[in-house]
Amino acid sequence: MEPTEEQFLVFNALETLALIQGSLYDERRGYWYILTLSPILPISIILPSGEIVPLQFVQDDESI
């Protein structure tokens, strides 16, 4: 699975603002893991819908 258009839009916006320090795309799950300069969401995930969630969001989800 490749990143969705929504994920690209969010990622590009964050990259344009120089907030991305690193990233990794998980093809199996469709999640884009990002390391940011944000003190609120330092390690986050861009879901296929484009929503940004904290890493704990998927760690607490037992269906994954």
Coordinates of N, CA, C and O in Angstrom, one line a residue:
M1 N 0.8 -1.2 0.0 CA 0.0 0.0 0.0 C 0.9 1.2 0.0 O 1.9 1.3 0.7
E2 N 0.6 2.2 -0.8 CA 1.3 3.4 -0.9 C 0.6 4.5 -0.1 O -0.6 4.4 0.2
P3 N 1.4 5.6 0.3 CA 0.7 6.7 1.0 C -0.4 7.3 0.3 O -0.4 7.4 -1.0
T4 N -1.5 7.7 1.0 CA -2.6 8.3 0.4 C -2.3 9.8 0.0 O -1.4 10.3 0.5
E5 N -3.2 10.3 -0.8 CA -3.0 11.8 -1.1 C -3.1 12.6 0.1 O -2.4 13.6 0.3
E6 N -4.0 12.2 1.1 CA -4.2 13.0 2.3 C -2.9 12.9 3.1 O -2.5 13.9 3.7
Q7 N -2.3 11.8 3.2 CA -1.0 11.7 3.9 C 0.1 12.5 3.3 O 0.8 13.2 4.0
F8 N 0.2 12.5 2.0 CA 1.2 13.4 1.3 C 0.9 14.8 1.6 O 1.9 15.6 1.8
L9 N -0.3 15.3 1.6 CA -0.6 16.7 1.8 C -0.2 17.1 3.2 O 0.4 18.1 3.4
V10 N -0.5 16.3 4.2 CA -0.1 16.6 5.6 C 1.4 16.6 5.7 O 2.0 17.5 6.3
F11 N 2.0 15.5 5.2 CA 3.5 15.4 5.3 C 4.2 16.6 4.6 O 5.1 17.2 5.2
N12 N 3.7 16.9 3.4 CA 4.4 18.0 2.7 C 4.2 19.3 3.5 O 5.1 20.2 3.5
A13 N 3.0 19.5 4.1 CA 2.8 20.8 4.8 C 3.8 20.8 6.0 O 4.4 21.9 6.3
L14 N 3.9 19.7 6.7 CA 4.8 19.7 7.9 C 6.3 19.9 7.5 O 7.0 20.6 8.1
E15 N 6.6 19.3 6.3 CA 8.0 19.4 5.8 C 8.3 20.8 5.4 O 9.4 21.3 5.6
T16 N 7.3 21.5 4.8 CA 7.4 22.9 4.3 C 7.7 23.8 5.5 O 8.5 24.7 5.5
L17 N 7.0 23.5 6.6 CA 7.2 24.2 7.9 C 8.5 23.8 8.7 O 8.7 24.3 9.7
A18 N 9.3 22.9 8.1 CA 10.5 22.4 8.7 C 10.2 21.8 10.1 O 11.0 21.9 11.0
L19 N 9.1 21.0 10.2 CA 8.8 20.4 11.5 C 9.2 18.9 11.5 O 9.2 18.3 12.5
I20 N 9.5 18.3 10.3 CA 9.8 16.9 10.2 C 11.3 16.7 10.5 O 12.1 17.3 9.8
Q21 N 11.6 15.8 11.4 CA 13.0 15.4 11.7 C 13.3 14.1 11.1 O 14.5 13.8 10.8
G22 N 12.3 13.3 10.9 CA 12.5 11.9 10.3 C 11.2 11.3 10.0 O 10.1 11.7 10.6
S23 N 11.2 10.3 9.2 CA 9.9 9.6 8.9 C 10.1 8.2 8.4 O 11.2 7.8 7.9
L24 N 9.1 7.4 8.5 CA 9.1 6.0 8.1 C 7.7 5.6 7.7 O 6.8 5.8 8.5
Y25 N 7.6 5.0 6.5 CA 6.2 4.6 6.0 C 6.1 3.1 6.2 O 6.9 2.4 5.7
D26 N 5.0 2.7 6.9 CA 4.7 1.3 7.1 C 3.7 0.8 6.0 O 2.6 1.1 6.1
E27 N 4.2 0.2 5.0 CA 3.4 -0.3 3.9 C 2.3 -1.2 4.3 O 1.2 -1.2 3.8
R28 N 2.6 -2.1 5.3 CA 1.6 -3.1 5.7 C 0.4 -2.5 6.3 O -0.7 -2.9 6.1
R29 N 0.6 -1.5 7.2 CA -0.5 -0.9 7.9 C -1.0 0.4 7.2 O -2.1 0.9 7.5
G30 N -0.2 1.0 6.4 CA -0.6 2.2 5.7 C -0.4 3.5 6.6 O -1.0 4.5 6.4
Y31 N 0.5 3.3 7.6 CA 0.8 4.4 8.5 C 2.1 5.1 8.2 O 3.1 4.4 7.8
W32 N 2.1 6.4 8.3 CA 3.4 7.2 8.1 C 3.8 7.7 9.5 O 3.2 8.6 10.0
Y33 N 4.9 7.1 10.0 CA 5.4 7.5 11.3 C 6.3 8.7 11.1 O 7.1 8.7 10.2
I34 N 6.1 9.7 11.9 CA 7.0 10.9 11.8 C 7.6 11.3 13.1 O 6.9 11.2 14.2
L35 N 8.7 11.8 13.1 CA 9.4 12.4 14.2 C 9.4 13.9 14.0 O 9.9 14.4 12.9
T36 N 8.8 14.7 14.9 CA 8.6 16.1 14.7 C 9.3 16.9 15.8 O 9.7 16.4 16.8
L37 N 9.3 18.2 15.5 CA 9.8 19.2 16.5 C 8.7 19.6 17.5 O 9.0 20.3 18.5
S38 N 7.5 19.1 17.4 CA 6.4 19.4 18.2 C 6.6 18.8 19.6 O 6.8 17.6 19.7
P39 N 6.5 19.6 20.7 CA 6.5 19.1 22.0 C 5.3 18.3 22.4 O 5.3 17.5 23.3
I40 N 4.2 18.5 21.7 CA 2.9 17.8 21.9 C 2.9 16.4 21.2 O 2.4 15.5 21.8
L41 N 3.4 16.4 20.0 CA 3.4 15.1 19.2 C 4.8 14.9 18.7 O 5.0 14.9 17.4
P42 N 5.7 14.6 19.5 CA 7.1 14.4 19.0 C 7.3 13.2 18.1 O 7.9 13.2 17.1
I43 N 6.6 12.1 18.5 CA 6.5 10.9 17.6 C 5.1 10.7 17.3 O 4.3 10.4 18.2
S44 N 4.7 10.8 16.0 CA 3.3 10.8 15.6 C 3.1 9.9 14.4 O 4.1 9.4 13.8
I45 N 1.8 9.7 14.1 CA 1.5 8.9 12.9 C 0.5 9.6 12.1 O -0.5 10.2 12.6
I46 N 0.7 9.6 10.8 CA -0.2 10.2 9.9 C -1.0 9.0 9.4 O -0.5 8.1 8.7
L47 N -2.3 9.0 9.7 CA -3.2 7.9 9.3 C -3.6 8.1 7.8 O -3.4 9.2 7.3
P48 N -4.0 7.0 7.2 CA -4.4 7.1 5.7 C -5.4 8.3 5.5 O -5.5 8.8 4.4
S49 N -6.2 8.6 6.5 CA -7.2 9.7 6.4 C -6.6 11.1 6.4 O -7.2 12.1 6.1
G50 N -5.3 11.1 6.8 CA -4.6 12.4 6.9 C -4.5 12.9 8.4 O -3.9 13.9 8.6
E51 N -5.2 12.2 9.2 CA -5.3 12.6 10.6 C -3.9 12.3 11.3 O -3.3 11.3 11.0
I52 N -3.5 13.2 12.1 CA -2.2 13.0 12.9 C -2.6 12.6 14.3 O -3.4 13.3 15.0
V53 N -2.0 11.5 14.7 CA -2.3 11.0 16.1 C -1.0 10.6 16.8 O 0.0 10.3 16.1
P54 N -1.0 10.6 18.1 CA 0.2 10.3 18.8 C 0.5 8.8 18.7 O -0.4 8.0 18.4
L55 N 1.7 8.4 18.9 CA 2.1 7.0 18.7 C 1.3 6.1 19.6 O 0.9 5.0 19.3
Q56 N 0.9 6.5 20.8 CA 0.2 5.7 21.8 C -1.2 5.3 21.2 O -1.8 4.3 21.6
F57 N -1.7 6.1 20.3 CA -3.0 5.8 19.6 C -3.0 4.4 19.0 O -4.0 3.7 19.2
V58 N -2.0 4.0 18.3 CA -1.9 2.7 17.7 C -1.4 1.7 18.7 O -1.6 0.5 18.5
Q59 N -0.5 2.1 19.6 CA 0.0 1.1 20.6 C -1.1 0.6 21.5 O -1.1 -0.6 21.9
D60 N -2.1 1.4 21.8 CA -3.2 1.0 22.6 C -4.3 0.3 21.8 O -5.2 -0.3 22.4
D61 N -4.3 0.3 20.5 CA -5.3 -0.4 19.7 C -4.9 -1.8 19.5 O -4.0 -2.2 18.8
E62 N -5.7 -2.7 20.2 CA -5.4 -4.1 20.2 C -5.7 -4.8 18.8 O -5.2 -5.9 18.6
S63 N -6.5 -4.2 18.0 CA -6.8 -4.8 16.7 C -5.7 -4.6 15.7 O -5.8 -5.2 14.6
I64 N -4.7 -3.9 16.0 CA -3.6 -3.7 15.1 C -2.4 -4.7 15.4 O -2.1 -5.0 16.5

